[in-house]
Amino acid sequence: MEPTDLPHELYRFVLEPLEPMRLPAYKGSTFRGVFGHSLRRVACALRDEDCPTCLVRATCTYQRLFETRVDPGQGPKPGVDRAPHPYVLTPPLDEQRDAGPGRELACDLLLMGPARGTLPYLVYTFQEVGRRGLTRDRKPLALRRVEALGAEGWRTVYAEGADALTDPAVEAPAPRAPARAGGRLGLRLVTPLRLKRNGRFVREFTPDDLLVALARRWGDLVRYYGGGLDPEPGVRWLLGLRGAVAFGATDLRWLDWTRYSNRQQRRMQLGGLVGSVELRGPVDELRPWLAWAERFHLGKATSFGLGKIEIFEGEAHA
């Protein structure tokens, strides 16, 4: 069984620092924080109004992305009034900390459900990101271009200085697993993977944890943003593989990552698992699902870029 296509858009915002700056090794919190503040500044009609009581919240782009609420009596999950964030932000993933003029920083943004069709707002948002600047010193950047993933690959839909988008909404093709190259299949946890089992964060990663994470992510996104698709066949199929998938060589470690929350006025620990594992068992049947998760991520805090995975051929290595 393979995952059904989940409608989405995928854009790449390419910025260039205008001054030398020092960035953290993992840039997810840096980009997500300024992205949220900038989007609210661009999209909010009544900046002094609280989102839950604002009369225009139903049509507000900021509300759609950051305060995604549903009627608890009508949503896919009874009693739950919040939907998963309808976007996945992936910051520059290299660990290089020094940036400056001449070095581009690319930030990917995947949009689902109510976030689709918001590209014009997001272009203005990333221009505002450049004006607000990154780091505590508010170092400025320029938005050089925006690229979209379409059926023919990546193409530019906005270039600096343009007064229009060449296409305001580009539907991304469904993720496709690479053809089998033979040998062993590995799974790399690129950014910290945060999973819970029995209310506790998983530090000893098992094949069942992987299958449950795939089923949960698939089920949640399809229930809310699948346009009527039924997630249950996929959920049952994935959970039915428990006990059949095994790990071979593993090279995993827990990586602690700290961010400061302006909303909660405190530091937060967002650690998770990174490294790689070798997969054994019915891995060819699992490939399409892992390819899907490469794009949509797994686990918690995906709006910060956490839970990004990659599949590869060969033995596990860090």
XYZ file of C-alpha atoms in Angstrom:
318
model
C 0.000 0.000 0.000
C 1.180 3.539 -0.775
C 0.121 6.890 0.712
C -2.553 8.822 -1.166
C -1.497 12.235 -2.435
C -2.073 14.923 0.207
C -2.556 18.287 -1.584
C 0.198 20.732 -0.670
C 2.476 23.485 -1.933
C 6.229 23.715 -1.348
C 8.181 26.961 -1.627
C 11.795 27.956 -1.067
C 12.524 31.481 0.155
C 16.101 32.476 -0.645
C 17.540 35.304 1.436
C 20.959 36.950 1.452
C 22.421 38.627 4.560
C 23.328 42.257 3.998
C 25.785 42.267 6.911
C 27.936 39.603 8.583
C 25.988 37.692 11.226
C 26.481 34.826 13.649
C 23.713 32.217 13.573
C 23.077 29.185 15.790
C 24.099 25.787 14.457
C 20.416 24.799 14.246
C 18.442 27.686 12.803
C 14.867 26.442 13.177
C 13.900 28.600 16.147
C 15.596 31.667 14.653
C 13.638 31.466 11.410
C 10.357 30.287 12.887
C 10.328 33.060 15.495
C 10.912 35.934 13.093
C 8.576 34.295 10.549
C 5.706 34.320 13.048
C 6.261 37.917 14.144
C 6.616 39.088 10.549
C 3.515 37.253 9.329
C 1.419 38.794 12.071
C 2.715 42.251 11.196
C 1.899 41.716 7.509
C -1.452 39.937 7.856
C -3.040 41.351 11.000
C -5.635 44.060 10.394
C -6.097 44.840 14.117
C -2.718 44.460 15.783
C -3.984 45.318 19.260
C -6.700 42.645 19.173
C -6.242 39.180 20.690
C -6.632 36.429 18.087
C -9.365 34.424 19.921
C -11.674 37.472 20.116
C -10.858 39.067 16.758
C -13.859 39.342 14.422
C -11.753 38.784 11.281
C -9.932 35.703 12.560
C -11.789 33.376 10.166
C -10.157 35.053 7.151
C -6.806 35.993 8.726
C -3.696 34.417 7.191
C -1.836 34.554 10.504
C -4.712 32.765 12.221
C -4.789 30.113 9.508
C -1.110 29.267 9.946
C -0.355 29.890 13.616
C -3.673 29.666 15.475
C -5.297 26.853 13.534
C -8.507 26.188 15.447
C -11.496 23.967 14.751
C -14.910 23.615 16.346
C -14.343 20.924 19.022
C -17.765 19.508 18.251
C -17.214 19.261 14.503
C -13.517 18.490 14.039
C -12.089 15.075 13.152
C -11.146 14.523 16.801
C -14.051 15.159 19.220
C -13.167 17.607 21.974
C -9.982 18.829 20.248
C -10.096 22.509 19.260
C -6.682 22.801 17.602
C -5.541 21.273 14.341
C -1.921 20.464 13.475
C -0.061 23.448 12.067
C -0.794 23.441 8.316
C 2.821 24.121 7.424
C 6.294 22.665 7.849
C 9.187 25.107 8.020
C 12.631 23.750 7.159
C 15.466 26.199 7.878
C 18.944 26.041 6.329
C 20.228 22.693 7.600
C 23.973 23.225 7.405
C 25.629 23.862 10.757
C 27.743 26.754 9.487
C 27.242 29.662 11.860
C 28.899 32.565 10.058
C 26.865 34.172 7.288
C 27.149 37.394 5.341
C 26.866 39.011 1.916
C 27.318 36.484 -0.862
C 26.006 33.516 1.129
C 22.392 32.572 0.455
C 20.134 31.165 3.166
C 17.254 29.029 1.888
C 14.179 28.391 4.012
C 11.594 25.869 2.748
C 7.914 26.182 3.602
C 5.405 23.401 2.941
C 1.752 24.496 3.003
C -1.318 22.304 3.542
C -5.036 22.848 3.984
C -5.892 26.464 4.896
C -2.281 27.575 4.362
C -2.418 26.841 0.632
C -2.914 29.875 -1.569
C -1.202 32.272 0.848
C 2.012 32.772 -1.156
C 1.470 36.527 -1.820
C 1.239 37.132 1.937
C 4.304 34.985 2.509
C 6.421 36.923 0.015
C 5.623 40.100 1.948
C 6.290 38.196 5.173
C 9.810 37.177 4.160
C 10.501 40.699 2.964
C 9.510 41.778 6.472
C 11.789 39.048 7.876
C 14.624 40.751 6.014
C 13.718 44.166 7.412
C 13.352 42.874 10.985
C 16.601 40.971 10.699
C 17.977 37.850 12.339
C 19.761 37.320 15.653
C 19.615 39.630 18.650
C 21.449 42.284 16.646
C 18.671 42.333 14.012
C 21.030 41.859 11.096
C 19.138 42.663 7.863
C 18.638 40.409 4.858
C 17.208 40.724 1.358
C 14.703 38.320 -0.185
C 16.376 37.510 -3.500
C 13.860 35.051 -4.939
C 11.142 32.502 -4.219
C 11.119 29.089 -5.874
C 8.238 26.616 -6.108
C 8.329 22.852 -6.515
C 6.078 21.862 -9.397
C 5.654 18.927 -11.734
C 8.809 19.913 -13.654
C 10.931 20.552 -10.570
C 11.943 23.791 -8.878
C 11.306 27.087 -10.680
C 11.393 30.752 -9.698
C 7.980 32.355 -9.116
C 9.231 35.627 -7.624
C 12.463 37.568 -8.106
C 13.594 40.556 -6.075
C 12.037 43.768 -7.328
C 9.225 42.098 -9.291
C 5.744 43.582 -8.923
C 3.941 40.270 -9.488
C 4.270 36.538 -8.977
C 4.616 34.409 -12.087
C 2.282 31.928 -10.386
C 0.527 32.679 -7.059
C -0.132 29.014 -6.217
C 1.837 25.981 -7.409
C 0.634 22.503 -6.482
C 3.567 20.313 -5.466
C 3.832 16.798 -6.897
C 3.405 13.872 -4.546
C 6.653 12.613 -2.992
C 8.044 9.603 -4.804
C 10.397 7.025 -3.350
C 13.638 6.585 -5.311
C 13.997 3.369 -7.250
C 15.546 0.586 -5.258
C 19.312 0.664 -5.647
C 19.935 -2.646 -3.934
C 21.756 -3.214 -0.694
C 20.525 -1.956 2.648
C 17.997 0.755 3.371
C 18.869 3.314 6.012
C 16.939 6.061 7.745
C 18.682 9.265 8.797
C 17.169 11.515 11.461
C 18.393 14.851 10.127
C 16.827 17.149 12.725
C 15.816 16.106 16.259
C 12.961 13.606 16.261
C 10.634 14.115 19.229
C 8.307 11.191 19.862
C 6.364 10.182 22.930
C 5.567 6.691 24.158
C 3.319 6.294 27.210
C 3.646 10.005 27.955
C 7.457 10.049 27.910
C 9.844 11.171 25.212
C 11.410 8.275 23.330
C 15.155 7.946 23.822
C 15.414 4.261 22.875
C 14.023 4.293 19.335
C 12.336 1.079 18.150
C 10.815 -0.009 14.816
C 7.365 0.172 16.405
C 8.038 3.800 17.391
C 8.767 4.553 13.741
C 5.582 2.865 12.511
C 3.404 4.561 15.135
C 4.954 7.943 14.258
C 4.240 7.394 10.557
C 0.657 6.307 11.266
C 0.019 9.212 13.632
C 1.434 11.876 11.311
C -0.391 10.472 8.296
C -3.652 10.137 10.203
C -3.563 13.633 11.700
C -2.698 15.461 8.476
C -5.157 13.552 6.297
C -8.005 13.935 8.810
C -7.626 17.703 8.854
C -6.185 18.546 5.432
C -6.919 15.577 3.185
C -10.064 17.016 1.635
C -12.226 14.063 2.621
C -9.628 11.316 2.184
C -9.977 8.442 4.631
C -6.735 7.994 6.606
C -7.764 4.770 8.326
C -6.636 2.248 5.656
C -3.133 3.713 5.734
C -3.082 3.898 9.522
C -4.143 0.259 9.843
C -1.625 -0.882 7.225
C 1.278 0.864 8.946
C 0.341 -0.397 12.397
C -0.053 -3.865 10.927
C 3.686 -3.899 10.171
C 4.561 -3.804 13.867
C 6.717 -6.799 14.618
C 7.727 -7.232 10.963
C 10.109 -4.264 10.638
C 13.421 -4.476 12.488
C 16.507 -2.326 12.974
C 19.994 -3.475 12.094
C 22.963 -1.244 12.841
C 22.043 1.931 14.705
C 23.940 5.132 15.373
C 21.581 7.372 17.325
C 22.014 9.943 20.054
C 19.870 12.421 21.946
C 20.530 16.030 20.981
C 19.326 18.757 23.335
C 18.178 21.953 21.685
C 17.070 25.023 23.624
C 14.926 27.886 22.390
C 13.475 30.953 24.062
C 9.703 31.377 23.769
C 8.632 35.017 23.633
C 5.023 33.948 24.110
C 5.733 31.952 27.275
C 8.655 34.135 28.384
C 10.873 31.171 29.196
C 13.481 28.855 27.762
C 12.221 25.556 26.378
C 14.020 22.266 25.801
C 13.250 20.710 22.414
C 15.698 17.838 22.342
C 15.265 14.760 20.187
C 16.972 11.852 18.477
C 19.430 12.327 15.604
C 21.620 9.879 13.721
C 20.771 6.886 11.567
C 19.418 3.345 11.643
C 19.425 0.424 9.239
C 15.973 -0.949 8.371
C 15.232 -4.631 7.847
C 12.100 -6.513 6.915
C 9.493 -5.370 4.342
C 11.445 -2.183 3.615
C 10.447 -1.948 -0.056
C 6.784 -1.715 0.953
C 7.719 0.952 3.504
C 9.732 3.100 1.077
C 6.791 5.203 -0.234
C 5.744 6.066 3.314
C 9.256 7.062 4.299
C 9.515 9.202 1.149
C 6.254 10.883 2.182
C 7.641 11.530 5.675
C 10.840 12.996 4.203
C 8.714 15.912 3.041
C 6.089 16.111 5.814
C 8.388 15.251 8.771
C 7.525 13.173 11.846
C 6.882 13.769 15.525
C 6.501 17.023 17.399
C 7.562 20.615 16.598
C 7.582 20.114 12.822
C 6.780 23.834 12.449
C 10.344 24.435 13.705
C 11.764 21.980 11.179
C 12.151 19.137 13.666
C 11.487 15.548 12.651
C 13.083 15.777 9.207
C 14.193 12.363 7.962
C 16.023 11.044 4.900
C 16.217 7.556 3.456
C 19.468 6.292 1.990
C 21.072 3.126 0.707
C 23.760 1.589 2.868
C 24.732 1.050 6.470
C 23.786 3.326 9.339
C 26.213 6.105 10.086
C 26.032 9.439 11.882
